[in-house]
XYZ file of C-alpha atoms in Angstrom:
430
model
C -16.443 -12.373 -14.288
C -19.089 -9.154 -13.303
C -16.882 -6.381 -13.412
C -18.080 -2.545 -11.622
C -17.897 0.029 -14.297
C -17.973 4.008 -13.841
C -16.458 3.848 -10.607
C -14.683 6.381 -9.400
C -13.270 7.933 -5.935
C -15.757 11.236 -4.745
C -12.384 13.516 -5.088
C -11.108 13.056 -8.677
C -11.070 16.117 -10.747
C -11.314 18.047 -7.200
C -8.129 17.897 -5.384
C -5.878 19.605 -7.377
C -2.781 19.654 -5.193
C -1.254 18.475 -1.740
C -1.411 19.823 1.529
C 1.032 19.984 4.040
C 0.259 18.973 7.122
C 0.753 20.270 10.867
C 3.966 19.525 12.503
C 2.401 17.507 15.807
C 3.725 17.734 19.199
C 2.825 14.474 19.714
C 4.210 11.108 16.836
C 3.007 7.706 17.997
C 5.736 5.977 15.305
C 4.709 2.334 14.996
C 7.671 -0.143 15.512
C 6.724 -3.406 15.737
C 3.299 -6.379 16.016
C 2.750 -8.079 18.554
C 3.995 -11.243 16.265
C 7.167 -9.193 15.503
C 10.256 -10.461 17.187
C 12.765 -10.051 14.584
C 12.130 -5.763 14.789
C 14.745 -4.767 17.598
C 13.723 -1.761 19.343
C 16.414 0.555 19.453
C 15.279 3.525 22.517
C 14.124 4.310 25.177
C 11.629 6.803 27.733
C 13.532 9.863 27.753
C 15.986 9.017 24.561
C 16.931 12.134 22.156
C 15.794 11.394 18.587
C 16.755 13.290 15.567
C 14.132 13.269 12.341
C 14.534 10.536 10.286
C 17.034 8.380 12.915
C 16.542 4.883 13.127
C 14.627 4.152 16.122
C 14.134 0.020 15.514
C 15.249 -2.278 12.571
C 15.301 -5.478 11.615
C 16.914 -8.034 8.739
C 14.971 -6.240 6.433
C 13.871 -2.526 7.267
C 14.381 0.312 9.514
C 11.696 2.284 11.195
C 12.542 5.811 11.431
C 11.540 8.884 14.106
C 9.193 11.435 12.135
C 10.341 14.300 14.069
C 13.351 15.399 16.087
C 12.084 15.167 20.240
C 12.951 13.482 22.916
C 10.858 9.597 23.854
C 7.649 9.617 26.253
C 7.741 5.685 26.345
C 7.032 3.129 24.502
C 3.638 1.724 23.990
C 1.213 -0.848 23.232
C -0.885 0.472 20.322
C -3.427 -0.336 17.650
C -2.086 -0.152 14.295
C -4.016 1.232 10.761
C -4.025 -2.314 9.381
C -6.384 -3.648 12.422
C -2.813 -5.263 14.404
C -1.687 -4.205 17.876
C 1.813 -3.969 18.921
C 4.559 -1.650 19.593
C 5.150 2.239 19.436
C 7.254 5.194 20.320
C 5.680 7.837 21.631
C 7.752 11.160 20.861
C 6.981 14.384 21.699
C 8.430 18.069 19.227
C 11.440 19.053 19.823
C 14.428 20.577 18.702
C 15.445 20.931 15.233
C 14.781 19.254 12.098
C 16.986 17.496 9.911
C 15.109 16.894 6.638
C 11.548 19.222 6.908
C 11.766 22.766 5.598
C 15.440 22.202 4.452
C 16.769 22.232 0.803
C 18.669 18.344 -0.007
C 21.420 18.215 -2.895
C 20.027 15.305 -5.499
C 22.813 12.269 -5.229
C 24.122 10.865 -8.290
C 23.080 7.003 -8.278
C 23.905 5.891 -11.434
C 27.604 4.606 -11.114
C 25.951 3.110 -8.279
C 26.271 -1.184 -7.541
C 23.303 -2.707 -6.639
C 23.973 -4.685 -4.117
C 24.403 0.226 -2.398
C 20.587 0.543 -3.983
C 20.180 -2.252 -2.134
C 21.458 -1.081 1.106
C 20.034 2.497 0.927
C 16.550 1.239 0.397
C 16.593 -0.232 3.678
C 18.320 2.400 5.286
C 15.729 4.470 4.320
C 12.936 1.879 5.048
C 10.919 1.750 2.147
C 8.308 -0.104 1.573
C 6.562 -1.635 -1.160
C 3.278 -0.974 -1.453
C 1.587 -2.145 -4.288
C -0.349 -5.066 -2.335
C 0.802 -6.343 1.402
C 3.235 -3.830 2.534
C 6.925 -5.328 2.490
C 10.366 -4.285 2.678
C 10.898 -3.647 -1.048
C 15.252 -4.662 -0.577
C 14.075 -7.654 0.823
C 11.616 -8.606 -2.425
C 14.607 -8.057 -4.676
C 16.957 -9.924 -2.668
C 14.055 -13.117 -2.994
C 13.700 -12.577 -6.821
C 14.586 -15.497 -8.605
C 17.824 -14.339 -10.270
C 18.184 -17.485 -12.397
C 15.624 -16.065 -14.859
C 14.927 -12.859 -16.310
C 12.805 -10.504 -14.091
C 10.399 -7.550 -14.988
C 9.935 -4.569 -12.574
C 6.162 -3.167 -13.157
C 5.041 0.507 -12.474
C 1.506 0.296 -11.619
C 0.701 4.305 -11.716
C -3.160 4.143 -10.230
C -5.188 2.918 -7.323
C -6.508 -0.431 -7.816
C -9.141 0.482 -5.229
C -10.785 3.591 -7.899
C -12.516 5.107 -4.524
C -8.387 6.109 -3.456
C -6.542 8.363 -5.547
C -2.886 8.478 -3.996
C -0.922 6.774 -6.506
C -2.831 8.759 -9.176
C -2.155 12.079 -7.548
C 1.426 10.940 -7.029
C 1.874 10.280 -10.678
C 0.648 13.837 -11.724
C 2.635 15.904 -9.746
C 5.106 14.146 -9.415
C 5.963 11.666 -12.508
C 9.742 12.673 -13.155
C 10.832 11.299 -9.491
C 8.668 8.315 -10.130
C 10.531 7.421 -13.605
C 13.371 7.826 -11.124
C 12.893 5.622 -8.716
C 12.180 2.579 -11.230
C 14.961 2.967 -12.924
C 16.822 2.568 -10.203
C 14.847 -0.060 -8.547
C 15.539 -2.220 -11.953
C 19.047 -1.307 -11.796
C 18.989 -3.283 -8.724
C 17.027 -6.065 -9.568
C 19.087 -6.018 -12.230
C 15.751 -5.680 -15.027
C 15.164 -7.057 -18.394
C 12.241 -4.160 -18.873
C 10.088 -1.797 -17.185
C 6.554 -2.220 -17.678
C 4.566 1.168 -16.715
C 0.537 0.708 -15.981
C -1.113 4.015 -17.247
C -4.626 4.517 -16.330
C -6.395 4.793 -19.915
C -8.167 8.198 -18.808
C -4.942 9.845 -18.630
C -2.582 10.705 -21.182
C 1.026 9.323 -21.248
C 3.251 12.054 -20.858
C 5.536 12.466 -24.291
C 8.820 11.012 -23.684
C 8.128 9.051 -21.041
C 10.832 6.473 -21.904
C 13.784 9.174 -22.446
C 16.560 8.427 -20.026
C 16.159 4.904 -19.150
C 18.442 2.181 -19.557
C 16.065 -0.734 -20.075
C 13.805 -1.175 -22.385
C 10.314 -0.210 -21.529
C 6.645 -0.289 -22.522
C 3.402 0.729 -21.530
C -0.019 -1.344 -21.199
C -3.188 1.286 -20.201
C -6.087 0.006 -18.717
C -9.465 1.851 -17.281
C -9.076 2.328 -13.579
C -12.614 2.886 -13.993
C -13.832 -0.255 -14.283
C -13.209 -2.350 -11.409
C -10.901 -4.733 -10.681
C -8.813 -3.519 -13.132
C -5.136 -2.799 -11.023
C -4.176 -6.133 -9.668
C -1.488 -8.705 -10.567
C -4.201 -10.752 -13.308
C -5.402 -7.427 -15.190
C -1.941 -6.356 -15.633
C -0.009 -9.010 -16.675
C -3.617 -10.457 -18.813
C -3.496 -7.126 -20.706
C 0.662 -7.350 -21.212
C -0.001 -11.006 -22.711
C -2.631 -9.786 -25.112
C -1.383 -5.657 -26.167
C 2.592 -6.752 -25.983
C 2.860 -10.276 -26.805
C 5.501 -9.727 -29.939
C 7.752 -7.633 -27.738
C 9.835 -9.527 -24.128
C 7.072 -8.478 -22.407
C 4.688 -10.971 -23.142
C 6.585 -13.125 -20.589
C 5.667 -10.726 -17.781
C 4.221 -12.839 -15.123
C 3.247 -12.954 -11.431
C 6.712 -13.874 -10.357
C 8.451 -10.571 -11.580
C 8.460 -6.858 -9.247
C 5.396 -5.381 -9.401
C 5.904 -1.518 -7.736
C 3.338 1.794 -7.525
C 4.030 4.769 -8.015
C 4.108 5.523 -4.203
C 6.633 3.063 -3.516
C 8.937 4.655 -6.896
C 8.565 7.860 -5.391
C 10.032 6.589 -1.472
C 12.917 4.911 -3.830
C 13.722 8.204 -5.447
C 13.732 9.779 -1.729
C 15.291 7.320 -0.433
C 18.558 6.883 -2.695
C 18.768 10.244 -4.667
C 17.800 12.088 -1.614
C 19.114 9.889 0.786
C 16.059 10.574 3.034
C 14.206 8.200 4.970
C 10.541 7.253 4.668
C 8.984 9.726 7.317
C 5.894 11.662 5.738
C 3.332 9.846 3.990
C 0.915 11.010 1.299
C -2.375 10.201 2.461
C -6.020 10.943 0.670
C -8.678 12.180 3.336
C -11.949 12.089 2.241
C -15.221 11.558 3.798
C -19.052 13.432 3.866
C -18.560 13.687 7.754
C -15.462 16.209 7.137
C -15.411 19.878 6.107
C -13.197 19.363 3.331
C -11.286 16.565 1.544
C -7.475 16.933 1.445
C -4.245 15.136 -0.129
C -2.313 15.701 2.633
C 1.582 15.183 3.396
C 2.406 14.411 7.159
C 4.573 12.904 9.345
C 4.663 9.417 9.872
C 3.006 8.883 13.911
C 0.090 11.619 13.305
C -3.487 10.359 13.956
C -6.131 9.855 12.280
C -7.702 11.845 14.893
C -5.399 15.315 13.725
C -6.259 14.167 10.003
C -9.571 14.738 10.292
C -8.592 18.633 11.990
C -6.151 19.070 9.595
C -9.327 18.595 6.945
C -11.418 21.083 8.632
C -12.633 18.931 11.090
C -15.794 17.019 11.261
C -18.931 18.581 10.453
C -21.312 14.942 11.492
C -19.890 12.206 13.900
C -18.116 9.284 11.938
C -20.337 5.901 11.971
C -16.683 4.287 10.339
C -13.155 4.901 9.508
C -12.212 3.226 6.703
C -7.727 3.345 5.774
C -6.819 2.641 2.033
C -9.986 2.349 -0.075
C -13.787 1.673 0.131
C -13.401 -1.982 -1.515
C -9.857 -3.398 -0.321
C -9.296 -1.522 2.591
C -10.683 -2.309 6.362
C -11.801 0.122 9.062
C -10.734 0.919 12.296
C -12.600 1.808 15.226
C -9.702 4.275 16.833
C -9.874 7.571 15.640
C -6.519 7.703 17.885
C -4.489 5.440 15.767
C -1.391 6.708 14.144
C -0.340 7.222 10.530
C 2.187 3.764 9.543
C 4.233 3.966 6.095
C 1.341 1.823 4.605
C -1.816 4.138 5.186
C -2.965 6.062 1.626
C -6.364 6.979 2.233
C -8.035 8.101 5.477
C -12.212 8.233 5.323
C -14.808 9.045 7.444
C -17.535 7.335 6.659
C -21.427 9.095 7.858
C -23.859 6.750 9.747
C -26.390 7.613 7.338
C -24.125 6.102 4.511
C -23.733 2.784 6.354
C -25.489 -0.691 4.883
C -26.808 -3.047 7.713
C -23.282 -5.668 7.442
C -25.038 -8.427 10.333
C -23.428 -11.861 8.870
C -26.222 -14.106 7.597
C -25.813 -17.672 6.525
C -24.898 -18.716 3.079
C -28.199 -18.704 0.752
C -25.919 -20.140 -2.090
C -26.831 -17.587 -4.634
C -23.805 -17.918 -6.773
C -22.973 -13.988 -6.879
C -19.538 -14.753 -5.954
C -18.901 -17.084 -7.643
C -20.094 -15.341 -10.368
C -18.226 -11.912 -10.097
C -15.157 -13.732 -9.489
C -12.086 -12.236 -11.546
C -9.519 -15.597 -11.684
C -12.664 -18.360 -11.334
C -12.703 -19.368 -7.614
C -15.541 -20.234 -5.618
C -15.586 -17.922 -2.725
C -18.133 -19.394 -1.124
C -16.370 -23.248 -1.017
C -13.146 -21.937 0.220
C -15.557 -20.150 2.746
C -16.495 -23.574 4.128
C -13.582 -25.482 3.922
C -12.407 -22.912 6.464
C -15.132 -23.146 8.475
C -15.165 -27.040 8.288
C -11.845 -27.660 9.847
C -11.262 -31.640 9.644
C -9.126 -31.632 6.634
C -6.044 -34.373 5.983
C -2.797 -32.937 4.902
C -3.628 -33.338 1.286
C -6.894 -31.362 1.509
C -5.458 -29.003 3.751
C -3.210 -28.573 1.010
C -5.271 -28.392 -2.195
C -7.208 -25.967 -0.250
C -4.591 -23.430 0.285
C -3.009 -23.646 -3.196
C -6.165 -22.549 -4.242
C -6.670 -19.586 -2.004
C -3.263 -18.615 -3.457
C -5.131 -17.580 -6.561
C -7.148 -15.494 -5.091
C -5.826 -11.516 -5.430
C -8.082 -9.748 -2.996
C -10.096 -7.771 -4.906
C -13.116 -7.757 -2.295
C -15.740 -8.293 -4.943
C -17.551 -11.335 -3.647
C -17.722 -9.365 -0.610
C -19.284 -6.592 -2.169
C -21.839 -9.078 -3.734
C -22.888 -11.300 -0.986
C -26.286 -10.537 -0.104
C -25.563 -12.448 3.716
C -22.767 -10.229 4.847
C -19.759 -13.125 4.581
C -16.483 -11.682 4.823
C -15.290 -13.947 2.126
C -12.285 -12.452 0.917
C -10.449 -11.385 4.756
C -11.476 -15.988 5.570
C -9.732 -16.562 2.120
C -6.813 -14.212 2.557
C -6.387 -16.042 5.947
C -6.214 -20.067 3.154
C -3.350 -18.018 2.103
C -1.456 -17.993 4.596
C -1.970 -20.929 6.412
C -4.670 -20.288 8.926
C -6.827 -23.130 8.177
C -6.827 -24.314 11.336
C -6.915 -21.306 13.479
C -10.074 -20.324 15.363
């Protein structure tokens, strides 16, 4: 494995506080992807909605209006994760239920796990540690026959993104409470916090927990160092004389943003209708971490960061290494968006895909010892029997999706994206 050393965000140390975003006159709330038949849309054009009202739901989650107003229409929209689907276009009208209001904290320590899980669902809490999933569903699906740990990562896995570290610095006590609540909901044996070793650990951070806690420190400037693989490996090496030596990939991993949203949903009974988003890039007049309403467009985000000083050549969502690019500046912000980078044309490199030259760079850099080039060839070759398919998919599952293989490939082959499709069992799709 060949890691990247001293990789830091261009905004590190420059952004010291969050900025409250303007309330947009119209929001576009992503409701469901075209493939999500299980989500039921509860509103139609002309309906009046309140801030925080449930406008779509499934068995596992709820989606809320981020502003009070009138539903203009249910439209087809592109989303920040490159998918498309249905969204509610809502025009601002009326009074707010949460924004600008003093919200009294609710007592949570006497609540049963089932009650906490219910509040997580009603609050629409997504776990954004990796691919976004409803947190309550993840907890319900845990193997309860074995002791399970809660792992809380307090920094971003992508060093170009500062959102999780920023949230940790400014809302640490609320994150602690959110972690304790999550541990209660899943009846965790212990809570393991993954800190950035470049930051100081707050004194008495373990105070107030009913569950045993421990800390592992990893250098967030070195990449990869924030995925499940690295955290588990570090815990097994440094905590081998404690119960946390048994931490593994079947435990529950969350990030600081998720823990904060758990606090909001359970203690404040406030649904997930805002997002802390790092807005960055040399196209902008200023960088910032902005608290915005879900459904705010990328165009509106750019305007709130001072507007463009040059035309963007690419828009990258959720980090330059692990994120994805989008082409439409009017795409709405969803609950899983943490950062938006507007990159000028002058910083773009030739991304034309070429044939593999068998240089071996992807094999040398893979943190889990896979051969991305071989998996890519397996994906391109559709002629496999069932036993071969099972072996290929089981191998692909080991991928952490760190995207290092993409970074080092001189032929610009989309190795990481291809392996992600293999993990989803899509080898037979064209």
